[in-house]
Coordinates of C-alpha atoms in Angstrom, one line a residue:
Chain A
M19 CA 112.0 116.6 91.0
K20 CA 112.2 115.0 94.1
Y21 CA 108.5 114.1 94.1
L22 CA 106.3 111.7 91.2
N23 CA 103.5 113.6 92.6
H24 CA 101.9 115.7 95.4
L25 CA 98.8 116.3 97.7
H26 CA 98.3 119.2 99.4
L27 CA 95.2 119.4 101.8
K28 CA 94.1 122.5 104.6
F29 CA 91.6 122.1 106.8
D30 CA 89.6 123.3 110.2
A31 CA 91.7 121.8 113.3
L32 CA 88.9 119.8 114.4
S33 CA 88.6 116.0 115.7
I34 CA 86.1 115.2 113.7
N35 CA 88.4 115.9 110.7
E36 CA 91.4 113.4 112.0
G37 CA 90.0 110.1 110.8
F38 CA 89.7 112.4 107.1
A39 CA 93.0 113.5 107.2
R40 CA 94.6 109.8 108.1
S41 CA 92.6 108.7 104.9
A42 CA 93.1 111.2 102.4
V43 CA 97.2 109.8 103.0
A44 CA 96.7 107.1 103.0
A45 CA 94.7 106.4 100.3
F46 CA 97.3 109.2 98.0
C47 CA 99.8 106.9 99.3
V48 CA 98.4 103.7 97.8
G49 CA 99.9 104.6 94.6
L50 CA 103.2 103.5 95.6
S51 CA 101.8 100.3 96.9
P52 CA 102.6 100.1 100.4
T53 CA 102.5 97.3 102.5
L54 CA 99.4 97.3 105.2
D55 CA 101.9 97.9 107.9
D56 CA 103.1 101.2 106.0
I57 CA 100.0 102.5 105.4
T58 CA 98.7 101.5 109.0
D59 CA 101.8 103.3 110.3
I60 CA 101.8 106.1 108.6
K61 CA 97.8 106.3 109.1
T62 CA 98.6 106.6 113.0
A63 CA 101.7 109.1 112.5
V64 CA 99.4 111.5 110.6
S65 CA 96.5 111.1 113.2
E66 CA 99.6 111.9 115.3
A67 CA 100.5 115.2 114.1
V68 CA 96.9 116.3 113.7
T69 CA 96.2 115.6 117.5
N70 CA 98.2 117.8 118.5
C71 CA 97.2 120.5 116.2
V72 CA 93.9 120.2 117.3
V73 CA 94.8 120.1 121.6
H74 CA 97.3 122.4 121.2
A75 CA 97.9 125.0 118.5
Y76 CA 94.6 126.9 118.8
P77 CA 93.7 127.5 122.3
N78 CA 90.9 129.6 120.7
G79 CA 89.7 126.3 119.1
F80 CA 89.8 128.5 116.0
G81 CA 92.4 127.3 112.9
K82 CA 93.9 125.5 110.2
I83 CA 96.4 122.7 109.5
E84 CA 97.9 121.9 106.5
I85 CA 99.4 118.9 105.1
F86 CA 102.0 118.7 102.2
V87 CA 102.7 114.7 101.2
G88 CA 105.0 114.5 98.5
L89 CA 105.8 110.6 97.2
G90 CA 109.3 109.8 95.8
K91 CA 109.8 106.7 94.0
D92 CA 110.2 104.4 97.1
F93 CA 109.4 106.7 99.9
V94 CA 106.9 109.3 101.4
D95 CA 107.9 112.5 102.8
I96 CA 104.8 114.4 105.1
E97 CA 104.8 117.9 106.7
I98 CA 101.4 118.4 108.7
K99 CA 101.7 122.2 109.7
D100 CA 99.5 125.1 111.6
N101 CA 99.7 128.5 112.5
G102 CA 99.2 128.2 116.3
V103 CA 101.1 128.6 119.6
G104 CA 104.1 126.2 118.6
I105 CA 105.9 124.6 121.3
E106 CA 108.3 126.5 123.4
D107 CA 110.9 123.6 124.1
L108 CA 110.7 121.1 121.3
E109 CA 113.5 118.8 122.5
Q110 CA 111.7 118.9 126.1
A111 CA 108.2 117.8 123.7
R112 CA 109.6 115.0 122.2
Q113 CA 110.4 113.0 125.4
P114 CA 108.3 110.0 125.9
F115 CA 105.6 110.9 128.6
F116 CA 105.9 114.3 128.0
T117 CA 102.5 116.5 128.5
T118 CA 101.6 120.4 129.3
K119 CA 98.4 118.5 129.8
P120 CA 98.8 116.1 132.7
T121 CA 95.2 117.0 134.1
E122 CA 93.3 115.7 130.8
E123 CA 94.7 112.3 130.5
R124 CA 97.1 112.6 127.9
A125 CA 99.4 110.3 127.3
G126 CA 102.3 112.2 125.7
M127 CA 103.8 109.7 123.6
G128 CA 102.2 111.8 119.8
F129 CA 105.9 112.5 119.2
T130 CA 107.2 109.1 120.1
V131 CA 104.6 107.2 118.0
M132 CA 105.7 109.9 115.4
E133 CA 109.4 108.7 115.9
S134 CA 108.6 104.9 116.1
F135 CA 106.8 103.9 113.3
M136 CA 108.2 107.0 110.5
N137 CA 111.8 106.9 109.3
D138 CA 112.6 110.5 110.1
L139 CA 111.0 112.9 112.2
K140 CA 111.8 116.8 112.1
L141 CA 109.9 119.5 114.8
S142 CA 110.3 122.7 113.5
H143 CA 108.3 126.5 113.6
N144 CA 107.0 128.2 110.6
Q145 CA 107.2 132.2 110.2
S146 CA 104.0 132.0 111.9
G147 CA 105.4 130.8 115.1
G148 CA 103.4 127.4 114.6
L149 CA 104.3 124.1 114.8
K150 CA 105.6 122.4 112.0
V151 CA 106.4 118.4 111.6
F152 CA 108.4 116.8 108.7
M153 CA 108.1 113.5 108.8
T154 CA 109.6 110.6 106.1
K155 CA 108.9 107.6 105.2
K156 CA 110.9 104.3 103.6
L157 CA 108.6 101.7 102.3
Q158 CA 109.2 98.1 101.9
P159 CA 109.5 96.8 98.7
K160 CA 107.0 94.3 99.1
N161 CA 103.7 94.8 97.1
L162 CA 100.0 95.2 98.2
M163 CA 98.5 93.9 95.6
A164 CA 100.9 91.0 95.6
S165 CA 100.0 89.9 98.7
K166 CA 96.1 90.9 98.7
T167 CA 96.2 88.0 95.7
Q168 CA 98.5 85.5 98.1
N169 CA 96.1 85.5 100.6
G170 CA 93.2 85.1 98.3
Chain B
M22 CA 82.1 104.1 117.3
Q23 CA 81.0 101.7 120.2
V24 CA 81.2 100.6 123.6
N25 CA 79.2 97.2 124.5
A26 CA 79.1 95.6 127.5
K27 CA 78.2 92.5 129.3
T28 CA 78.6 91.0 132.2
L29 CA 79.2 87.2 132.4
N30 CA 79.4 85.2 135.8
D31 CA 82.2 88.0 138.0
T32 CA 83.5 89.2 134.6
L33 CA 82.5 92.4 132.7
Y34 CA 83.5 92.1 128.8
I35 CA 83.5 95.0 126.7
S36 CA 84.1 95.4 123.1
L37 CA 85.7 98.6 121.3
V38 CA 83.8 98.6 117.7
G39 CA 85.7 101.6 115.6
E40 CA 88.6 103.9 115.6
L41 CA 89.7 105.5 119.0
D42 CA 91.2 108.9 118.5
E43 CA 91.0 112.0 120.1
N44 CA 87.3 112.6 118.3
S45 CA 86.3 109.5 119.7
A46 CA 87.7 109.7 123.0
G47 CA 85.4 111.2 124.8
F48 CA 82.2 109.5 124.1
V49 CA 84.5 105.9 125.2
R50 CA 85.8 107.8 128.4
E51 CA 81.9 108.3 129.6
N52 CA 80.6 105.3 128.3
L53 CA 83.8 103.1 129.8
D54 CA 83.3 105.3 132.9
R55 CA 79.3 104.3 133.1
D56 CA 79.5 100.5 132.8
F57 CA 82.2 100.5 135.2
S58 CA 79.7 102.3 137.7
N59 CA 77.8 100.3 137.4
T60 CA 79.0 97.2 138.1
F61 CA 79.8 94.7 140.9
C62 CA 82.7 92.5 138.3
K63 CA 85.2 91.1 139.9
Q64 CA 87.6 92.1 136.9
V65 CA 87.0 93.6 133.2
I66 CA 88.1 92.2 130.1
L67 CA 89.0 95.0 127.4
D68 CA 88.1 93.2 123.2
L69 CA 90.2 95.2 120.6
S70 CA 89.1 92.9 118.8
N71 CA 87.2 95.0 116.6
L72 CA 88.8 98.0 117.2
S73 CA 90.5 99.3 113.8
F74 CA 92.4 102.0 114.8
M75 CA 94.0 103.4 117.9
D76 CA 96.7 106.4 118.7
S77 CA 98.2 107.7 121.3
T78 CA 95.3 109.7 122.7
G79 CA 93.7 105.8 122.8
I80 CA 96.4 105.4 125.4
G81 CA 95.5 108.3 127.5
V82 CA 92.1 106.5 127.6
L83 CA 93.4 103.7 128.8
I84 CA 95.4 104.8 131.4
G85 CA 92.4 107.1 133.1
R86 CA 90.4 104.3 133.2
Y87 CA 92.7 101.7 134.5
K88 CA 93.4 104.6 137.3
K89 CA 89.3 104.7 138.0
L90 CA 89.5 100.4 138.2
K91 CA 92.3 100.7 140.4
E92 CA 90.5 102.6 143.2
K93 CA 87.9 100.1 143.1
N94 CA 90.4 97.2 143.2
I95 CA 89.1 95.7 140.4
P96 CA 92.0 94.8 137.5
I97 CA 91.8 95.6 133.3
F98 CA 92.8 93.1 131.0
L99 CA 93.3 93.9 127.0
S100 CA 92.7 91.1 124.6
N101 CA 93.0 90.5 120.8
P102 CA 94.6 94.1 119.8
S103 CA 95.7 94.7 116.0
N104 CA 99.4 93.9 115.3
H105 CA 99.1 98.0 115.1
I106 CA 97.8 98.9 118.6
D107 CA 99.9 96.0 120.1
K108 CA 102.8 97.9 118.9
I109 CA 101.3 101.5 120.4
L110 CA 100.7 99.2 124.1
K111 CA 104.1 97.5 123.9
M112 CA 106.0 101.2 123.1
T113 CA 103.5 102.6 126.2
A114 CA 104.5 99.8 128.9
I115 CA 100.6 99.2 129.0
Y116 CA 100.9 95.2 129.2
E117 CA 102.4 96.2 132.8
I118 CA 99.2 98.0 134.6
M119 CA 96.6 95.8 132.0
P120 CA 97.7 92.7 130.9
K121 CA 97.3 91.1 127.6
L122 CA 95.5 88.4 127.8
N123 CA 96.6 85.6 124.9

């Protein structure tokens, strides 16, 4: 078995669910005793991927987001997918500051943030044509509980 | 999410409290724009010490506010970001247009 533990979530592509999604994934990872830095990196990357689904995947406003989390001994795999319209040019989408919605004050930094905060980022399309984001975070060996104890 | 503003001398101090993401971006944008349009200040300081989370949606919000203030020739500064928010701000070179106060 590649993973010690799995989590599977499916929820509506609404911005109100972003906080839930990033907190749920972060809470699930706590079992591996990650550092606070690693947890914050994971939360941010999840938030970016979920935001993409909410903002871009479903122009009609309705759809689902699915998140799969697999915990290994010292790493976390996270897959976030939708059944939306997908992205025509995946390479272009990954470029910093690229956005298809320049009039909406969007930074175009979502994939750049995911790439910098995680150790690996793969983009592909699933059978329905929606986007699939696969990210891996290698956890630092430091123990979260130990650092809490040290701080008093 | 809370946006708390106060004016002291010629400076408008605004503190962002909570989590800035796609869900709260509209609220933050509206509140900041209202505070900016009502002010006669000479500079704006955005205090991020109580901003517990921000993703790149926040960068879009900040750049948008910078543009509005630039029209009025009012500089804006950022203060006290958490380590993780500092990382996002550096990555996107925001400090070049909104310098960080030490």
